[in-house]
Amino acid sequence: MAARPPIVRLKPGRDRSLRQRHPWLFSGAIAAVEGDPPSGATVEVRAADGDLLALAAWSPASQIRARAWSFEPCTIDASFIAARIRRAIDARAATPDAPRDGARLVHGESDGLPGLVADRYADVVVVQLGSAGAEAWRDAIVEALAGATRARAIVERSDADVRALEGLAPRVGVVRGALPDPLVFREQGIEYAVDVLAGQKTGFYLDQRDSRRIVGAHAAGRRVLNAFCYTGGFTLACLAGGAAHVTSIDSSAPALALAQANLARNPALNASRAQWLEADVFAELRRLRDAAATFDLIVLDPPKFAPTAQHAERAARAYKDVNLLALKLLAPGGHLATFSCSGGIDAALFRKIVAGAALDARADAAVVGRFAASADHPVALAFPEGEYLKGLLIRKA
Ligand code: SAH
């Protein structure tokens, strides 16, 4: 029998957020801690009046001092973790049109597994441990993913910046099995090679799957500009959708090399329609504007300019700048698919920023569609922070 977990007692009136099943407990809400629980240990979080609010993973280094595993009394052990992982995977299997080849299997807080991300690429699973709690259950997580997916390899990409905030060192490597080289998966009939050991995120932006499909469907006959192209997801989707020509820009040479290899892997896409530029998007869009270039469809999918709300103001300027340039480059009747994956900028603020850009560009423009992460990236209703990715499809008059 495991010992009863240590108790973390909250200050009076600081229990609201956990009662609303928001999984984060901030350090400022804590009145007292029983003993000195180690990083990742399970603690009982109790209100000032003694009510049990949650069983949570303790994270002594982080401002998010604990993350809830459960709001009901239960035992947090390897079988609890395995059941949550199985629940996440089963939910996806039961979703209509669920992607089988490239998909997120576990999406952290929104799947009741704070800090844990697992993505599947063909028969390889990539796991990312981003919290003290996930780190503490590493062996159980790997075991459960191996059992639930029968993956031929499991790779760990625990090197996201959030690890430092949790007091955890980065860890990257093949945990089980052997990694095929190259590792190739399919999305909407297109083959992509993915660098799961060194690529961004777990190697691919799986959250943009639906957006790539929708944008690709707007590409027929269009002259397309794909800014921040990474390994060519939107580029290949647009070529498959019948684009006349696609110019793609990224500042990362390895990303562009993989993008070009991905295009070569799909000979039906006729690579002569693609042009690749290794450049800073801000500088390149100014250069194109000065050259009076125009495009019929522009994709702007920049990196997170505002990881948290503290960065929102500077980020807002960057979003406005790049959207203003894009709206100037857009031909009349053209479409702009513009995204923000910044947690610190919500959908309403993003819309305002884009509206400001249109005003300054003297462009009459309307929202004709909205984008969000695909269904394998759920957003728990109690966890609005999960809604980091938003996008607008804008039509210029
Ligand atoms: N749309 C892509 C994902 C984009 S991720 C997809 O669907 O896969 C953001 C990309 O922006 C990264 O590849 C990064 O290398 C690139 N990037 C970041 N800052 C940049 C800048 N100033 N100029 C050009 N590219 C930049």
XYZ file of C-alpha atoms and ligand atoms in Angstrom:
423
model
C 0.000 0.000 0.000
C 1.445 3.341 -0.980
C 1.580 5.988 1.730
C -1.091 8.686 1.618
C 0.139 11.557 -0.571
C 1.296 14.720 1.218
C -1.321 17.445 1.554
C -1.048 20.850 -0.112
C -3.493 23.261 1.480
C -4.750 26.362 -0.333
C -5.293 29.842 1.001
C -8.924 30.746 1.687
C -10.745 31.773 -1.505
C -8.078 30.341 -3.809
C -9.905 27.111 -4.678
C -12.102 28.439 -7.492
C -9.987 27.477 -10.447
C -9.413 23.868 -9.329
C -13.130 23.537 -8.508
C -13.730 24.536 -12.135
C -11.396 21.694 -13.104
C -8.664 23.915 -14.419
C -5.606 21.702 -13.914
C -2.985 24.296 -12.887
C -2.232 25.304 -9.324
C -0.117 28.463 -9.081
C 2.347 28.880 -6.237
C 0.638 32.025 -4.905
C -2.525 30.096 -3.992
C -0.739 27.743 -1.600
C -0.949 28.243 2.177
C 0.971 25.200 3.410
C 2.689 22.062 2.186
C 3.055 18.908 4.201
C 6.715 17.868 4.186
C 8.946 18.408 1.175
C 7.497 16.402 -1.735
C 10.032 15.613 -4.485
C 9.561 16.819 -8.082
C 6.738 14.895 -9.759
C 5.374 13.346 -6.556
C 1.617 13.026 -6.227
C 0.090 15.417 -3.694
C -3.454 15.899 -2.382
C -4.629 19.447 -2.995
C -7.140 20.554 -0.380
C -9.141 23.766 -0.006
C -8.729 25.873 3.152
C -11.791 24.074 4.570
C -10.183 20.688 3.931
C -12.173 19.625 0.833
C -10.178 17.396 -1.505
C -9.889 19.317 -4.804
C -7.428 17.261 -6.801
C -4.630 14.756 -6.894
C -1.804 16.510 -8.603
C 1.836 16.259 -9.647
C 4.090 18.465 -7.521
C 6.571 20.701 -9.338
C 8.688 22.594 -6.795
C 10.673 24.616 -9.369
C 7.722 25.924 -11.358
C 5.276 28.796 -10.819
C 2.700 26.198 -11.851
C 3.432 24.386 -8.602
C 1.133 21.424 -9.269
C -0.852 20.011 -12.192
C -3.965 17.971 -11.541
C -4.131 14.353 -12.626
C -7.607 13.860 -11.198
C -10.396 15.841 -9.538
C -11.857 12.680 -8.032
C -10.364 10.619 -5.230
C -8.246 7.851 -6.791
C -4.765 6.356 -6.761
C -2.256 7.810 -9.219
C -0.144 4.890 -10.367
C 1.087 3.267 -13.576
C -2.336 1.800 -14.327
C -3.984 5.239 -13.908
C -1.506 6.690 -16.425
C -2.021 3.762 -18.818
C -5.820 4.133 -18.616
C -5.614 7.849 -19.462
C -3.335 7.121 -22.416
C -5.669 4.416 -23.668
C -8.661 6.765 -23.260
C -6.907 9.416 -25.381
C -5.993 6.952 -28.111
C -9.466 5.329 -28.147
C -11.143 8.742 -28.413
C -9.183 9.460 -31.565
C -9.914 6.051 -33.049
C -13.640 6.760 -32.552
C -13.463 10.152 -34.371
C -14.838 10.178 -37.928
C -12.069 10.497 -40.549
C -9.434 10.133 -37.834
C -6.002 10.271 -39.450
C -4.118 7.020 -38.953
C -0.696 7.876 -40.266
C 0.261 11.236 -38.786
C -1.715 12.165 -35.677
C -1.478 13.459 -32.150
C -2.336 10.651 -29.737
C -2.064 12.549 -26.456
C -2.531 16.331 -26.115
C -1.466 17.163 -22.590
C -3.880 18.878 -20.214
C -6.818 18.467 -22.607
C -6.423 14.689 -22.432
C -6.069 14.700 -18.647
C -2.318 14.154 -18.902
C -0.677 17.503 -18.069
C 2.614 18.063 -19.828
C 2.437 14.901 -21.930
C 2.379 14.984 -25.716
C 2.562 11.925 -27.946
C 2.481 12.014 -31.750
C 2.364 9.150 -34.195
C 4.160 9.178 -37.545
C 3.426 5.920 -39.416
C 4.527 3.254 -36.921
C 6.753 5.497 -34.804
C 5.555 7.295 -31.682
C 7.269 10.464 -30.445
C 6.772 11.372 -26.811
C 7.378 14.756 -25.198
C 7.506 15.095 -21.403
C 6.977 18.741 -20.466
C 6.129 18.644 -16.774
C 7.545 17.264 -13.551
C 4.581 14.877 -13.325
C 5.030 13.485 -16.819
C 8.755 13.109 -16.136
C 8.087 11.157 -12.935
C 5.889 8.647 -14.813
C 8.218 8.343 -17.815
C 8.605 4.551 -17.677
C 4.869 3.969 -17.242
C 4.129 6.361 -20.138
C 6.556 4.660 -22.520
C 5.244 1.234 -21.521
C 1.618 2.279 -22.004
C 2.282 3.915 -25.399
C 4.189 0.836 -26.573
C 1.323 -1.422 -25.465
C -1.463 0.724 -26.914
C 0.142 1.434 -30.293
C 2.492 -1.484 -31.016
C 4.852 1.137 -32.433
C 8.052 -0.140 -33.994
C 9.984 2.644 -32.272
C 9.398 5.150 -29.497
C 11.384 8.370 -29.602
C 11.675 10.934 -26.821
C 11.717 14.651 -27.643
C 11.786 16.097 -24.164
C 13.613 19.244 -25.240
C 10.882 21.896 -25.275
C 11.674 25.179 -23.481
C 9.012 24.506 -20.825
C 11.271 21.810 -19.343
C 13.584 24.461 -17.953
C 10.674 26.116 -16.109
C 9.950 22.753 -14.502
C 13.605 22.356 -13.484
C 14.119 19.495 -15.943
C 17.104 18.973 -18.242
C 16.464 18.206 -21.937
C 16.465 14.586 -23.081
C 16.283 13.381 -26.712
C 16.753 9.904 -28.144
C 15.321 6.618 -29.309
C 13.811 4.987 -26.232
C 12.649 1.725 -27.807
C 13.065 -0.105 -31.095
C 14.826 1.274 -34.155
C 13.975 4.398 -36.131
C 13.555 3.938 -39.916
C 15.668 6.309 -41.986
C 13.977 8.200 -43.480
C 10.785 8.054 -41.429
C 7.974 8.715 -43.895
C 4.274 9.236 -43.265
C 1.317 10.316 -45.393
C -1.097 13.182 -44.978
C -3.956 13.656 -47.447
C -2.191 11.491 -50.003
C 1.117 13.362 -49.746
C 4.291 11.696 -48.452
C 6.415 13.580 -45.951
C 9.717 12.584 -44.392
C 9.949 13.797 -40.829
C 13.005 14.427 -38.670
C 11.682 13.347 -35.282
C 15.054 13.729 -33.518
C 15.926 17.285 -34.587
C 12.883 18.828 -36.318
C 10.633 21.435 -34.716
C 8.023 20.261 -32.190
C 8.008 16.463 -32.622
C 9.068 16.925 -36.254
C 5.904 18.159 -37.983
C 3.052 20.627 -37.430
C 0.299 18.036 -37.148
C -1.996 20.720 -35.712
C -2.217 22.361 -39.161
C -3.563 19.275 -40.961
C -7.105 20.681 -41.466
C -5.738 24.094 -42.433
C -3.474 22.536 -45.075
C -6.473 20.706 -46.561
C -8.628 23.870 -46.668
C -5.851 26.086 -48.036
C -4.953 23.440 -50.643
C -8.584 23.503 -51.799
C -8.238 27.248 -52.528
C -5.067 26.863 -54.584
C -6.247 25.799 -58.053
C -4.692 28.033 -60.702
C -3.399 30.440 -58.045
C 0.023 32.049 -57.635
C 0.809 31.152 -54.053
C 3.198 32.590 -51.458
C 3.880 30.364 -48.429
C 5.735 32.329 -45.761
C 7.291 30.419 -42.833
C 7.030 27.190 -44.862
C 9.083 24.868 -42.567
C 9.220 21.442 -44.299
C 6.727 22.446 -46.981
C 3.349 21.308 -45.618
C 1.242 24.131 -47.093
C 3.433 24.227 -50.205
C 2.802 20.593 -51.072
C -0.905 20.885 -50.194
C -1.203 23.841 -52.597
C 0.703 22.069 -55.358
C -1.605 19.066 -54.907
C -4.538 21.482 -55.091
C -3.431 22.663 -58.532
C -1.536 25.876 -57.771
C 0.035 27.570 -60.792
C 3.152 28.350 -58.795
C 4.239 28.364 -55.133
C 6.988 30.553 -53.657
C 8.012 29.315 -50.201
C 10.116 31.189 -47.647
C 11.806 30.029 -44.460
C 14.945 31.094 -42.605
C 15.903 27.517 -41.679
C 18.196 25.783 -44.185
C 17.552 22.268 -42.785
C 13.773 22.850 -42.961
C 14.052 23.971 -46.593
C 16.267 20.992 -47.465
C 13.677 18.618 -46.043
C 10.881 20.549 -47.802
C 12.611 20.059 -51.142
C 13.236 16.386 -50.412
C 9.547 16.051 -49.541
C 8.560 17.557 -52.865
C 10.943 15.196 -54.704
C 9.285 12.295 -52.863
C 5.974 13.201 -54.564
C 6.782 13.298 -58.300
C 3.121 13.775 -59.260
C 3.296 17.293 -57.786
C 5.504 18.618 -60.606
C 8.319 20.346 -58.745
C 8.925 22.909 -61.506
C 6.053 24.933 -60.022
C 7.915 25.477 -56.745
C 10.460 28.122 -55.787
C 12.248 28.039 -52.409
C 13.820 31.042 -50.697
C 16.027 30.889 -47.631
C 15.338 34.317 -46.159
C 13.870 36.350 -43.347
C 10.165 36.662 -44.140
C 9.933 40.279 -42.953
C 12.785 41.368 -45.234
C 11.690 39.213 -48.169
C 8.076 40.459 -48.116
C 9.412 44.050 -48.192
C 11.621 43.154 -51.121
C 8.686 41.572 -52.976
C 6.538 44.626 -52.214
C 9.235 46.952 -53.563
C 9.399 44.774 -56.686
C 5.573 45.166 -57.033
C 5.063 41.393 -56.919
C 1.523 40.058 -56.385
C 0.039 36.723 -55.331
C -3.466 35.240 -55.351
C -3.088 33.150 -52.193
C -0.751 33.879 -49.286
C -0.121 31.671 -46.253
C 1.369 33.231 -43.119
C 2.144 30.651 -40.441
C 4.810 32.283 -38.265
C 6.402 30.816 -35.143
C 4.951 31.688 -31.731
C 5.813 35.374 -31.368
C 4.088 35.455 -27.937
C 4.558 32.266 -25.926
C 2.786 33.950 -22.983
C 0.665 37.053 -22.406
C 3.776 39.008 -21.271
C 5.091 38.977 -24.841
C 1.766 40.032 -26.369
C 2.597 43.646 -27.160
C 5.798 43.042 -29.091
C 4.228 40.042 -30.769
C 1.226 42.108 -31.834
C 3.543 44.476 -33.708
C 5.225 41.582 -35.516
C 1.888 40.021 -36.490
C 0.609 43.360 -37.721
C 3.751 44.064 -39.733
C 3.756 40.739 -41.537
C -0.004 40.778 -42.190
C 0.169 44.319 -43.524
C 2.900 43.335 -45.976
C 0.948 40.250 -47.056
C -2.241 42.242 -47.646
C -0.277 44.610 -49.864
C 1.098 41.687 -51.873
C -2.344 40.169 -52.339
C -4.036 40.660 -55.712
C -7.698 41.815 -55.708
C -9.944 38.827 -55.001
C -7.035 36.961 -53.446
C -7.029 35.012 -50.189
C -4.786 35.313 -47.151
C -4.610 32.385 -44.716
C -3.079 33.907 -41.611
C -2.271 32.108 -38.369
C -1.105 32.653 -34.821
C 0.015 29.816 -32.572
C 0.812 32.204 -29.709
C -0.813 31.222 -26.427
C -0.493 34.862 -25.345
C -2.719 36.166 -28.192
C -6.323 35.013 -28.214
C -8.625 34.788 -31.237
C -10.296 38.151 -30.571
C -6.992 39.994 -30.280
C -5.608 38.275 -33.370
C -8.648 39.364 -35.379
C -8.114 42.957 -34.180
C -4.453 42.863 -35.188
C -5.318 41.619 -38.675
C -8.076 44.239 -38.950
C -5.508 46.924 -38.059
C -3.167 45.580 -40.716
C -5.921 45.716 -43.350
C -6.714 49.307 -42.371
C -3.080 50.382 -42.697
C -2.748 48.480 -45.983
C -5.882 50.333 -47.235
C -7.334 46.953 -48.122
C -11.041 46.108 -48.049
C -10.952 42.616 -46.652
C -13.380 40.178 -45.035
C -13.101 37.049 -42.945
C -14.438 34.158 -45.032
C -13.240 31.280 -42.878
C -11.636 30.384 -39.552
C -9.010 27.803 -38.747
C -8.240 25.857 -35.587
C -6.120 22.887 -34.663
C -7.332 19.516 -35.907
C -9.575 17.311 -33.732
C -6.657 15.248 -32.469
C -5.605 18.455 -30.623
C -8.683 18.810 -28.397
C -9.207 21.831 -26.131
C -10.683 20.860 -22.770
C -13.504 23.280 -21.933
C -11.977 23.824 -18.506
C -8.583 24.668 -20.072
C -8.859 27.640 -22.471
C -5.047 27.829 -22.644
C -5.312 24.757 -24.882
C -6.674 26.927 -27.684
C -3.306 28.265 -28.847
C -3.729 27.925 -32.613
C -6.102 30.197 -34.500
C -6.288 31.325 -38.090
C -8.349 33.475 -40.404
C -9.065 33.075 -44.078
C -9.301 36.606 -45.438
C -10.573 37.614 -48.862
C -9.413 40.907 -50.284
C -12.025 42.780 -52.319
N 3.534 26.146 -41.851
C 4.470 25.162 -41.394
C 4.936 25.408 -39.965
C 5.597 26.755 -39.733
S 6.579 26.845 -38.296
C 3.897 23.767 -41.563
O 2.687 23.628 -41.877
O 4.630 22.801 -41.407
C 7.366 28.376 -38.393
C 8.557 28.424 -39.340
O 8.994 29.768 -39.389
C 9.782 27.622 -38.930
O 10.106 26.740 -39.962
C 10.908 28.652 -38.739
O 12.152 28.200 -39.238
C 10.421 29.788 -39.566
N 10.849 31.148 -39.185
C 10.872 31.711 -37.958
N 11.186 33.018 -38.029
C 11.383 33.294 -39.344
C 11.712 34.480 -40.074
N 11.901 35.655 -39.453
N 11.825 34.395 -41.415
C 11.638 33.215 -42.046
N 11.283 32.078 -41.414
C 11.174 32.114 -40.085
